[in-house]
XYZ file of C-alpha atoms in Angstrom:
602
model
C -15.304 -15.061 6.300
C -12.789 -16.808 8.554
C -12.025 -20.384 7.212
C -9.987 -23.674 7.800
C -6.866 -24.006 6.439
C -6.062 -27.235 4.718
C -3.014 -28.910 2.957
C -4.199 -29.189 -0.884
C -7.030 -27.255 -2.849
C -8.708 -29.720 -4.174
C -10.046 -30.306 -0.122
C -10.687 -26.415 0.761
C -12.998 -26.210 3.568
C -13.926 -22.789 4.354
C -15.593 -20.893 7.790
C -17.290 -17.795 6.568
C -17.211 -14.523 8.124
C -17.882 -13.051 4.638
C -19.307 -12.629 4.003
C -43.888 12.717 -5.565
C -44.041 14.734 -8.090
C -43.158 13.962 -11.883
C -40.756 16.462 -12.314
C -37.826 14.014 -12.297
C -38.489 13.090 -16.195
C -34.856 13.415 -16.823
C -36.260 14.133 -20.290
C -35.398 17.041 -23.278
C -38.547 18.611 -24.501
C -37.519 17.175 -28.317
C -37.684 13.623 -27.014
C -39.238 11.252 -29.438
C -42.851 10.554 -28.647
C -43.410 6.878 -27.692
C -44.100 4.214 -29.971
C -47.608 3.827 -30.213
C -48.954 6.479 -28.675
C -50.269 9.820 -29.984
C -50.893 13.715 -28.872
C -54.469 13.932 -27.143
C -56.947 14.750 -30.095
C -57.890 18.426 -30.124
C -61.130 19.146 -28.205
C -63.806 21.765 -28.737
C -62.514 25.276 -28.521
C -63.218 25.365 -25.015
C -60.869 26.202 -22.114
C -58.253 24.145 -22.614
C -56.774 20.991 -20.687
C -53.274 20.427 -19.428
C -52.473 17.044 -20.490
C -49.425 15.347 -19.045
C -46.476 14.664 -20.853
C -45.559 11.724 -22.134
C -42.235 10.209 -20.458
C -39.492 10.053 -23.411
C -38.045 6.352 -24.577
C -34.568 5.981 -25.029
C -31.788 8.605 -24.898
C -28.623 8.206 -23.386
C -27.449 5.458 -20.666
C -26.122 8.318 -18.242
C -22.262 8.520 -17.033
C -21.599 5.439 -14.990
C -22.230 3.487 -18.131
C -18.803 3.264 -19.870
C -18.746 2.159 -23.880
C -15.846 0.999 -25.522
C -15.208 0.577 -29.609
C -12.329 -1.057 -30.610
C -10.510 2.339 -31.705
C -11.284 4.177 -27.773
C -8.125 5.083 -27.121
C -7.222 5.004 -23.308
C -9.276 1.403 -22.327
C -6.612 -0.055 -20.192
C -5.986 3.154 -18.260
C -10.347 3.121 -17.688
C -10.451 -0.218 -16.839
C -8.100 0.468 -13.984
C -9.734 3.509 -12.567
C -13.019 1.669 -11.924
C -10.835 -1.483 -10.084
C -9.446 1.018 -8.150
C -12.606 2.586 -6.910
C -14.613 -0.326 -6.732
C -11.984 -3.216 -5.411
C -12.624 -2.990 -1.982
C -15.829 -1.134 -2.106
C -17.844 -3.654 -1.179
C -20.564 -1.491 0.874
C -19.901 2.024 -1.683
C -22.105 3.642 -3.546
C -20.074 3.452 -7.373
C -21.669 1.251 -9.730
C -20.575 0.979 -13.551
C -21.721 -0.902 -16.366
C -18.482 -1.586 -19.051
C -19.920 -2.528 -22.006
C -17.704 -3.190 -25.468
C -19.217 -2.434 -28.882
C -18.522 -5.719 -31.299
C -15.236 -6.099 -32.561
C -11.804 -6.720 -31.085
C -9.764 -5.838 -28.440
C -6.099 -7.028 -27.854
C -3.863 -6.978 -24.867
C -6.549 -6.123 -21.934
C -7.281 -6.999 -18.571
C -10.692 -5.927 -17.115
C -10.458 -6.439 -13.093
C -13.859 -6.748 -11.722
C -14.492 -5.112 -8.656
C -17.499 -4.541 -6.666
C -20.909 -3.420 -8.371
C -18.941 -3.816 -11.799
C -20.297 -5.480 -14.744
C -18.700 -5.976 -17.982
C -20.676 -7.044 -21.191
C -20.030 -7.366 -24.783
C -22.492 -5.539 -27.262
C -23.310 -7.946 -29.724
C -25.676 -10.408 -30.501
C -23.414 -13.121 -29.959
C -20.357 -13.564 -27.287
C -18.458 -13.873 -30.290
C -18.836 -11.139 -31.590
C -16.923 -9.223 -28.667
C -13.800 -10.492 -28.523
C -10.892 -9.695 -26.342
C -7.687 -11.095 -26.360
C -7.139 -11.370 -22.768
C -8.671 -11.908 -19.564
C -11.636 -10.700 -17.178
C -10.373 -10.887 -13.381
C -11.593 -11.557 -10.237
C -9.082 -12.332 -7.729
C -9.266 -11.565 -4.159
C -5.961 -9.544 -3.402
C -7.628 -7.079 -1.241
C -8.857 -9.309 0.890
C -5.711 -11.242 1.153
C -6.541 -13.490 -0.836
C -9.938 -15.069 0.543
C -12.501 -14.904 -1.984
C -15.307 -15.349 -0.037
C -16.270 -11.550 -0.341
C -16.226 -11.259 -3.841
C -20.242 -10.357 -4.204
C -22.152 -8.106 -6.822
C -19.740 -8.166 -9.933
C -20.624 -9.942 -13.239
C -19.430 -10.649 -16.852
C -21.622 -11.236 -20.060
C -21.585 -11.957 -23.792
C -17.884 -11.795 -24.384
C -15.483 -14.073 -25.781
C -12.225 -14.467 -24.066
C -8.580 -15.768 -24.847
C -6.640 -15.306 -21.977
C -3.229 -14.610 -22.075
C -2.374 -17.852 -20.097
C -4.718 -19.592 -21.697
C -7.051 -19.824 -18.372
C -9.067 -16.353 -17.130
C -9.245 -16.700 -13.275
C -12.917 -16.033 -12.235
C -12.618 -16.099 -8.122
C -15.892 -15.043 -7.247
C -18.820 -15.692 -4.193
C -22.241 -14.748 -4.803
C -24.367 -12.119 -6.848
C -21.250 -12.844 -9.484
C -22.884 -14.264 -12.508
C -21.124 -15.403 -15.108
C -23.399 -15.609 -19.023
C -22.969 -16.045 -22.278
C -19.077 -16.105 -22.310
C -16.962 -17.991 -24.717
C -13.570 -19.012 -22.974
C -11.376 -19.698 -25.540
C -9.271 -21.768 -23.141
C -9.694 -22.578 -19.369
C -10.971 -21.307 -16.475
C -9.924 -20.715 -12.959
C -12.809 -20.197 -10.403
C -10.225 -20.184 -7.141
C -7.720 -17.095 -6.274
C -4.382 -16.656 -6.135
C -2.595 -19.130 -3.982
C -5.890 -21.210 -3.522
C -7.299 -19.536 -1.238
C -10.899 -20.157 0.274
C -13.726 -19.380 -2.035
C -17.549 -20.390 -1.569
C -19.919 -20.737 -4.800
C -20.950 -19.354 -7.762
C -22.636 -19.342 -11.322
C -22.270 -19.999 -15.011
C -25.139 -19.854 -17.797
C -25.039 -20.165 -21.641
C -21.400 -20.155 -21.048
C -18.843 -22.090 -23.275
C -15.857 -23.072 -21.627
C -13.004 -24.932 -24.327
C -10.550 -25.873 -21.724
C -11.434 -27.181 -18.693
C -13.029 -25.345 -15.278
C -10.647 -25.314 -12.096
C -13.007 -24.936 -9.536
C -10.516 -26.188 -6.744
C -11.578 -24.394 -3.204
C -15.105 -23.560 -4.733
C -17.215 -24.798 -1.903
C -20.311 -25.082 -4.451
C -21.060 -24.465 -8.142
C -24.016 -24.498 -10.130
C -23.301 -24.768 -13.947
C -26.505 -24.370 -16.449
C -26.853 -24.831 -19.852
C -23.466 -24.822 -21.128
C -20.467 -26.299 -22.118
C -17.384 -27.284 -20.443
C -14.292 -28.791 -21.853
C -13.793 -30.693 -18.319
C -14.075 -30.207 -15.212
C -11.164 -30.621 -12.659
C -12.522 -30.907 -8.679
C -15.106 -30.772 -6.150
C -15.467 -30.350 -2.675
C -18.694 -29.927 -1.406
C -21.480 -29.922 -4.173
C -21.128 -29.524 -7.844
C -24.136 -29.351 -9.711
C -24.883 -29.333 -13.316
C -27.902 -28.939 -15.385
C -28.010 -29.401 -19.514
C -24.178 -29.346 -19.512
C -22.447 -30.671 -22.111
C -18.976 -31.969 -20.855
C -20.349 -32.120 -17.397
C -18.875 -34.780 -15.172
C -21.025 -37.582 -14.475
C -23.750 -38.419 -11.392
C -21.771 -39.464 -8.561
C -22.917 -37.851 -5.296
C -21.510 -37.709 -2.990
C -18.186 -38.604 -3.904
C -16.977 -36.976 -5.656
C -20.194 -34.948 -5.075
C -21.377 -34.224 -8.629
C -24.920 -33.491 -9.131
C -25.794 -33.902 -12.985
C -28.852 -33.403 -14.880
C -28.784 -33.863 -18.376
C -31.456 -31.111 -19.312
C -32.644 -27.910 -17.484
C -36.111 -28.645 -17.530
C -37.380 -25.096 -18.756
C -34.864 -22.058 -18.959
C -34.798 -18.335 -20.432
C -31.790 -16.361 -20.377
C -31.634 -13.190 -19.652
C -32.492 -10.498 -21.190
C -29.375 -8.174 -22.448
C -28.608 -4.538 -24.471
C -26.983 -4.988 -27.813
C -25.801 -2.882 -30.585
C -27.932 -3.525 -33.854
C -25.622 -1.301 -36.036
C -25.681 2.498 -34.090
C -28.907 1.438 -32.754
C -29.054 -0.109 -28.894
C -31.792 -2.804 -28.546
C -32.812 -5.126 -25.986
C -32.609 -8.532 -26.622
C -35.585 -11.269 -25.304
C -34.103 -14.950 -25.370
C -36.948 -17.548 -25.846
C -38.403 -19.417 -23.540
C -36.217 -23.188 -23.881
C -37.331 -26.858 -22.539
C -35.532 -29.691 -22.022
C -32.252 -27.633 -22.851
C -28.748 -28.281 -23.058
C -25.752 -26.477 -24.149
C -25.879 -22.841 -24.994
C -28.234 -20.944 -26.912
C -25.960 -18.899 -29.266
C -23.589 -22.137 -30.717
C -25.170 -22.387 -33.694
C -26.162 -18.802 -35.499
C -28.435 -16.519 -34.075
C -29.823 -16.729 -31.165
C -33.799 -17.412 -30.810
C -35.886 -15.176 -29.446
C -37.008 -11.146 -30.005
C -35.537 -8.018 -29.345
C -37.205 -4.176 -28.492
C -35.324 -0.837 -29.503
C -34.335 0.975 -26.382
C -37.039 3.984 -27.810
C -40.060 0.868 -26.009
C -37.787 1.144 -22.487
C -37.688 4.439 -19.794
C -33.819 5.158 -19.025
C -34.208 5.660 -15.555
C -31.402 7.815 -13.389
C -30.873 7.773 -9.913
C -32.845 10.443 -8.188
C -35.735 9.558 -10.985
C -39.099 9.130 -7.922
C -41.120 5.860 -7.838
C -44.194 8.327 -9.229
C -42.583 8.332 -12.388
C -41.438 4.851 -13.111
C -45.029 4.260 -12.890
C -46.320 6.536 -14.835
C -43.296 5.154 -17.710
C -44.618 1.465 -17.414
C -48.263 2.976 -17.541
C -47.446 4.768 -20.805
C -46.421 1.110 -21.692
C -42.925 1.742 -21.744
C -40.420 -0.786 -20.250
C -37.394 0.151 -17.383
C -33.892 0.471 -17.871
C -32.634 1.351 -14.773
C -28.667 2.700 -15.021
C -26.226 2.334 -13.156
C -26.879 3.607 -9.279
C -29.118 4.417 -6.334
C -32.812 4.651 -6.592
C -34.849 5.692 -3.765
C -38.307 4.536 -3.533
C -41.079 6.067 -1.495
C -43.721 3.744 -3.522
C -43.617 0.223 -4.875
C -42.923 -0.089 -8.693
C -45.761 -1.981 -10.057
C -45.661 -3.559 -13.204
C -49.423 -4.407 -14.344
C -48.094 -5.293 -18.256
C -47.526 -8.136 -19.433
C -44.688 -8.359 -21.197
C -43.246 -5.770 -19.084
C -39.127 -6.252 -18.969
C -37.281 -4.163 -15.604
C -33.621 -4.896 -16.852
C -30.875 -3.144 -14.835
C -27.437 -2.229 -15.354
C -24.250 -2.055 -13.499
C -26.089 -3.547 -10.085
C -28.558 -0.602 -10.034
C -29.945 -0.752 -6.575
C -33.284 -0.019 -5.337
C -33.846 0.768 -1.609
C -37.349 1.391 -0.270
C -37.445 4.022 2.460
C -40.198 3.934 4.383
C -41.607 -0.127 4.629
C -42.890 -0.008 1.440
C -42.383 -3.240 -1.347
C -39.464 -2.397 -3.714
C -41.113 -4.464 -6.686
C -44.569 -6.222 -7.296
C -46.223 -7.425 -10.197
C -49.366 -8.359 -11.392
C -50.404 -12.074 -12.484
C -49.868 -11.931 -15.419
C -47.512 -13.489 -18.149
C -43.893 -12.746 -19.777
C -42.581 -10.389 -16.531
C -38.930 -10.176 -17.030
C -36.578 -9.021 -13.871
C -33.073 -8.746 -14.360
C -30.066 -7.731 -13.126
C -30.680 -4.710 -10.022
C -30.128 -5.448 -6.444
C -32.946 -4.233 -4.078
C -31.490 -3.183 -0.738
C -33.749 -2.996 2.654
C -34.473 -0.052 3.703
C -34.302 1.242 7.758
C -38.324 1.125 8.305
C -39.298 -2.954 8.409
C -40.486 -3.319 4.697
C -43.097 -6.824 5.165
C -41.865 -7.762 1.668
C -38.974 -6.511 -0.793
C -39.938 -8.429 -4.015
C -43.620 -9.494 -5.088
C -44.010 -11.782 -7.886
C -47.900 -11.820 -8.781
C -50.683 -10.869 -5.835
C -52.013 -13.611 -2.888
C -53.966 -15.712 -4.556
C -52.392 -15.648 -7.836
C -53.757 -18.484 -10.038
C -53.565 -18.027 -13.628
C -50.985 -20.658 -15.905
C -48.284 -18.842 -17.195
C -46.740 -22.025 -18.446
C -46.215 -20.886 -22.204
C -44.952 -17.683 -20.954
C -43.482 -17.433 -17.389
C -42.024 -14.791 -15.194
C -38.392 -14.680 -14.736
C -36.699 -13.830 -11.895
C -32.911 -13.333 -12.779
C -30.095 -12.029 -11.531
C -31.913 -10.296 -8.679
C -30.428 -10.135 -5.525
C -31.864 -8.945 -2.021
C -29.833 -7.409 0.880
C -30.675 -6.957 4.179
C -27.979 -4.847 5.920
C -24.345 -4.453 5.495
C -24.459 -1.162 3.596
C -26.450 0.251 6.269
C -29.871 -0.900 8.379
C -32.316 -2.654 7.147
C -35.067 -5.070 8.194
C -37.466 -6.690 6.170
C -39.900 -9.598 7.367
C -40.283 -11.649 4.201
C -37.641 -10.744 1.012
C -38.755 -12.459 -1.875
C -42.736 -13.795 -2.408
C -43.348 -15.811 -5.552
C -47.183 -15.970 -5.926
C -47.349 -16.091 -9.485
C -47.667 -19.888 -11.007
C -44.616 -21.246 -13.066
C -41.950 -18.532 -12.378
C -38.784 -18.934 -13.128
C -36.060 -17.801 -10.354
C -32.800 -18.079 -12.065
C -30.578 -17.427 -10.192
C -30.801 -14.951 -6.925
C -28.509 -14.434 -3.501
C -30.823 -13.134 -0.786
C -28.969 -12.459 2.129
C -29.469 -10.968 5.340
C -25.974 -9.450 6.032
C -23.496 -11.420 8.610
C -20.816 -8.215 8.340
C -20.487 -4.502 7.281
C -22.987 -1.643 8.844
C -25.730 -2.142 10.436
C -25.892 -6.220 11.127
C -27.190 -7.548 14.414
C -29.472 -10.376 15.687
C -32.569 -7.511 15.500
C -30.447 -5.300 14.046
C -30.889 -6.238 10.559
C -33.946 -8.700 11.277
C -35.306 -10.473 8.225
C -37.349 -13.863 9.795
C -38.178 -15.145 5.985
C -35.855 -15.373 2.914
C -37.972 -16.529 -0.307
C -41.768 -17.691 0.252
C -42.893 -19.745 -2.839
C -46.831 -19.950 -2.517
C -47.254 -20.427 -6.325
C -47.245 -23.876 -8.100
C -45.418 -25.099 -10.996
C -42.282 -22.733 -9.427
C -38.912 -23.569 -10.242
C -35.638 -22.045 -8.933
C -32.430 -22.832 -10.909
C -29.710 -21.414 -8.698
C -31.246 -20.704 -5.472
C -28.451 -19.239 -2.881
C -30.310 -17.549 0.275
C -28.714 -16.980 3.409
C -28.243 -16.226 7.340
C -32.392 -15.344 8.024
C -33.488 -15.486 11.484
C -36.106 -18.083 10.878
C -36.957 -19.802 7.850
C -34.871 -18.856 4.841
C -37.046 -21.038 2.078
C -40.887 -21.849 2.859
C -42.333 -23.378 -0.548
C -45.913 -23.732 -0.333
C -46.500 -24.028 -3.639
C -47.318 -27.478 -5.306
C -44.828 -29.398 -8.348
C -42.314 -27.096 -7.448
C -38.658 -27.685 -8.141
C -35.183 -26.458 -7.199
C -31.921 -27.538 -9.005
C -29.199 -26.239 -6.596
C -29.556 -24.563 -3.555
C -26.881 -23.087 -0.829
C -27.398 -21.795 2.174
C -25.999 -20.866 5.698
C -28.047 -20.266 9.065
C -27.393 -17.335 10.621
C -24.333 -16.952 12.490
C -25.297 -14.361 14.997
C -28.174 -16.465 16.696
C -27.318 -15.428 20.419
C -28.305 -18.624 21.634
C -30.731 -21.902 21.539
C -33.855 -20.141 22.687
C -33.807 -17.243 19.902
C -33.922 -20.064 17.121
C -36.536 -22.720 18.911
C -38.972 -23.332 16.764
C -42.071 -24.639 19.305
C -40.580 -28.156 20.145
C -38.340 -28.135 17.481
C -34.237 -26.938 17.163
C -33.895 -24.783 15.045
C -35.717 -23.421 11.675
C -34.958 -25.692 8.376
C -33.148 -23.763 5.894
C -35.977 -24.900 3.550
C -38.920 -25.659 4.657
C -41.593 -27.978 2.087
C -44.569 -26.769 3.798
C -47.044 -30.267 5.551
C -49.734 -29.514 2.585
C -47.830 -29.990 -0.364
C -48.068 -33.367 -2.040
C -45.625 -32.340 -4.893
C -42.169 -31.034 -4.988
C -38.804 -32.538 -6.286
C -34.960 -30.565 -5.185
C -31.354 -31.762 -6.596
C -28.429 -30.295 -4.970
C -28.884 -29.120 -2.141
C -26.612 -27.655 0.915
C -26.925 -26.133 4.053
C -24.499 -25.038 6.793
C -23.998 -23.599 10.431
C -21.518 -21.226 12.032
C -23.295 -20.363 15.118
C -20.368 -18.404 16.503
C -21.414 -16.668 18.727
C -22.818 -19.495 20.824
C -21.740 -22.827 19.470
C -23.623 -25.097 21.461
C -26.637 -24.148 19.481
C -28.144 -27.114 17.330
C -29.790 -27.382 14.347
C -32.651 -30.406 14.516
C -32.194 -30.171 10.379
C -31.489 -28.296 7.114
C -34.534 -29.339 5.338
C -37.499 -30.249 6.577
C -40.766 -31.742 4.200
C -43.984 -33.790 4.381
C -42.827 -37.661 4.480
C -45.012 -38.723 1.457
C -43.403 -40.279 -1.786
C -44.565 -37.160 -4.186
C -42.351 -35.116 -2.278
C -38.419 -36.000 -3.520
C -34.840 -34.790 -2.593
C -31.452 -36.230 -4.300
C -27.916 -35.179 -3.210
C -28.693 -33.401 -0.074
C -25.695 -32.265 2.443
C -25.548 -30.155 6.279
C -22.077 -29.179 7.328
C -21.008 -27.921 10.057
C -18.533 -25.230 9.493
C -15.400 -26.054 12.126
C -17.920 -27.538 14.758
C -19.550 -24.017 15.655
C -23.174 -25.472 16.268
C -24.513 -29.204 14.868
C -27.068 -30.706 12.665
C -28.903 -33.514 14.106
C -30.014 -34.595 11.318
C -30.259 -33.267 7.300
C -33.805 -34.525 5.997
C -36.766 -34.535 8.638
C -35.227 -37.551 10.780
C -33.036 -38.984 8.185
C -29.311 -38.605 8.021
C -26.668 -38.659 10.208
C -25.710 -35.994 12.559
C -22.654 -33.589 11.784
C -20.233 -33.744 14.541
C -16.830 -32.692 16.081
C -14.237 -29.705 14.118
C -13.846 -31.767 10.744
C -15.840 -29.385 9.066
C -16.960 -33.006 6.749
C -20.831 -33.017 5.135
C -23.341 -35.300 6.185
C -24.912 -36.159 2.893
C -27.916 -37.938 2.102
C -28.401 -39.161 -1.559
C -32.042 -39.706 -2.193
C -35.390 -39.089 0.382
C -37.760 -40.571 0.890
């Protein structure tokens, strides 16, 4: 992503240019039958009936997941092979899950490269715990973080060997349930530019660098201080946060996360690999393994299907049908039907950015409307035919409360080119009441294969049309039109960071009837409810820059309807914002690459 120099890094502006039959049952005929279902009862001796077999649950988590005990001799020498395949394989087809059985580990450093996650097997971060550091840096893209997508840490606890683990990552890069015995550093080598990220249930004892971080959002953790910010920090049920002081410095801070789950996650309960199934939390603040175990249930892996790649769409079905949950490994999956998940309950955890790609327009995902749906942790990628949607949460006209028990949306990212062609009208379509999205990147793709004005064409990002919605971590990016329509009512985002898209060609191919431009997110004229904190849009309409943007969010004037800390930038003065809110705020002007901010609306 091409970016402004500037003379300290505690003022990093950045420019991006970044950025079917069921024979697959991968299955041994002495598979353990599935809990809680038994062989067909023997009929009358009459001509007998071929009954399907049942899909097995369990077995093993296939050869791109890697497992480390404390006595595996050789981890170093592992760790490195993966960094070197997956570095600067940002648009490859490798992706590995690292995962560490409890215990620990001295004298390591796991480099994180692309479609790389690394995770601790216990119940607690502590309980995995390496003396040394996780990396991200940004060396092979000389050093310009702003590329580092699709890589993630989890449940470990850290003491780096400098006393701060440098974490310089961009999107799809979450960051849960560490323990950083000392500090950490969310910039690269030398400073360089670097554009947002994520931390959950994290516990930080030094303090967090952040330095050219564009954007942050922090939730439910705890930080031993926090050093800078540039454009928008924010914070939700942090302890050690810095205080409310938008816009400058521009720190967004709530005290509590109003509701939050974390994310689901495999651990080790002696030999035996289980799932656990964090608790749904209100009001929450700090993390939610401090104090002994954490709350919440757990299934043995025998209740979840251990999908491959080159396992059909026909028989994940049939699994979750059986009643079975998904764990989809590490790779590719193909899809020449939606997977529909009709269960409640029903848990689709991935591992290792397992990536689902729908060939022929179909929906990669949809659910039913009802309650508990957990989605973690697989990217879905577009596919070449024009898929209407990628990602259905609950039917149109979903209307049941799923307050005590919501669906969670987590760690799911959406791509729409980059690795290849894809188009896609609307990504994401929440129509289920009182989901959770916790954190998601949908982007259509501004570089790699297959990325062009109608190219890659994706009008819509995320379309909220249920109520009681609320997104905590919401980064969606570069769609044609509208990248956030919420039609939903009492919805409510906390953190949100966006970019048009660069490639518009010019002012007519973004008009929008009388209007410049589509909002980045767009409070739809009959909703009466809806509250956002922290939230940022920006231009880089390179390839005409005279383009303008009328505003980056656009909502029904009415007093129900509340924003705090909102911000437009124009990225080195390619294209302008007249305004940020409907009519309100000032206009973004010149090269200075400086926000327009507005702190409360109405």
């Amino acid at each position: 992503m091409p970016h402004l120099p500037t003379d300290s890094p505690d003022s990093v502006r950045s420019l991006p240019a970044r950025r079917s039959v069921l024979g697959a049952m991968a299955a041994t005929a002495a598979a353990p039958a599935l809990l809680g279902l038994s062989s067909p009862a023997s009929a009358a001796p009459a001509a007998p009936v071929a009954q399907p077999r049942a899909l097995p649950g369990g077995g093993d988590l296939g050869p791109n997941v890697i497992v480390f005990a404390p006595s595996t001799s050789g981890i170093q020498a592992k760790l490195d092979e993966v960094f070197r395949q997956q570095e600067s394989a940002q648009f490859g087809t490798g992706r590995y899950a690292l995962l560490f059985k409890p215990g620990t580990y001295n004298g390591l450093n796991a480099q994180l490269g692309f479609y790389t996650s690394i995770a601790g097997l216990g119940l607690s971060p502590d309980d995995t715990a390496i003396n040394g550091d996780v990396t991200v840096d940004a060396g092979w893209f000389n050093g310009n973080a702003t590329q580092n997508f699709w890589r993630s840490a989890e449940n470990l606890a850290l003491t780096p060997v400098s006393g701060t683990n440098r974490w310089a990552v961009a999107q799809a890069a979450p960051f849960r349930r560490m323990h950083v015995r000392g500090g950490l550093n969310l910039a690269p080598t030398g400073y360089g530019w670097a554009s947002g990220g994520y931390i959950a249930d994290s516990r930080i004892d030094g303090s967090v660098g952040p330095y050219s971080q564009q954007q942050w959002y922090t939730r439910d953790s705890s930080v031993g201080g926090w050093a800078n910010a540039v454009w928008n920090m924010v914070f939700s049920g942090v302890q050690g946060a810095p205080a409310q002081s938008f816009p400058n410095p521009p720190y967004t801070t709530l005290d509590t996360t109003p509701v939050s789950r974390e994310k689901p996650f495999l651990y080790l309960n002696g030999s035996e690999y289980r799932v656990f199934l964090p608790e749904r939390r209100t009001n929450a603040r700090g993390t939610t393994w401090g104090s002994g175990t954490p709350r919440g249930t757990s299934l043995p892996l025998t209740q979840f299907y251990v999908a491959k790649p080159g396992v059909t769409a026909a028989t994940l079905n049939a699994a979750l049908t059986q009643g079975l949950h998904l764990l989809l490994t590490p790779g590719i999956y193909h899809l020449d039907q939606p997977i529909q998940v009709n269960r409640a309950g029903t848990v689709v955890l991935g591992l290792g950015y397992a990536t689902l790609i729908p060939d022929n327009g179909v929906t990669a995902l949809r659910t039913a409307d009802v309650d508990g749906v957990r989605l973690a942790g697989f990217l879905i990628d577009a596919g070449p035919v024009n898929s209407s949607t990628l990602l259905e949460v609950g039917p149109t006209g979903a209307s049941a409360s799923h307050s005590a028990n919501p669906t969670t949306v987590q760690d799911v990212f959406i791509r729409i080119g980059g690795a290849g062609a894809g188009k896609a009208t609307t990504s994401m379509v929440i129509n289920s009441r009182d989901t959770i999205i916790d954190h998601t990147w949908v982007w259509r793709a501004d570089h790699g294969t297959g990325v062009g004005w109608e190219t890659n064409r994706a009008d819509y990002g995320i379309r909220v049309n249920g109520d009681d919605v609320l997104a905590t971590g919401l980064f969606v990016e570069h769609f044609n039109k509208y990248d956030v329509q919420w039609y939903g009512q009492r919805g409510r985002t906390i953190f949100f960071q966006n970019e048009k898209a660069y490639d518009a060609p010019n002012q007519a191919a973004i008009q929008n009837g009388s209007v410049k431009g589509y909002a980045a997110y767009k409070v739809a004229d009959s909703v009466t409810t809806h509250e956002g904190w922290g939230l940022g849009s920006y231009c880089y309409y390179n390839v005409d820059p005279t383009i303008v943007q009328h505003n980056g969010f656009a909502a029904p004037n009415t007093p129900g309807v509340k924003f705090h800390d909102l911000l437009v930038v124009s990225l080195g003065g390619q294209g302008q914002y007249e305004h940020v809110v409907n009519e309100t705020g000032a206009p973004t002007s010149g090269t200075s690459t400086v926000p327009s901010t507005v702190v409360s609306y109405p």
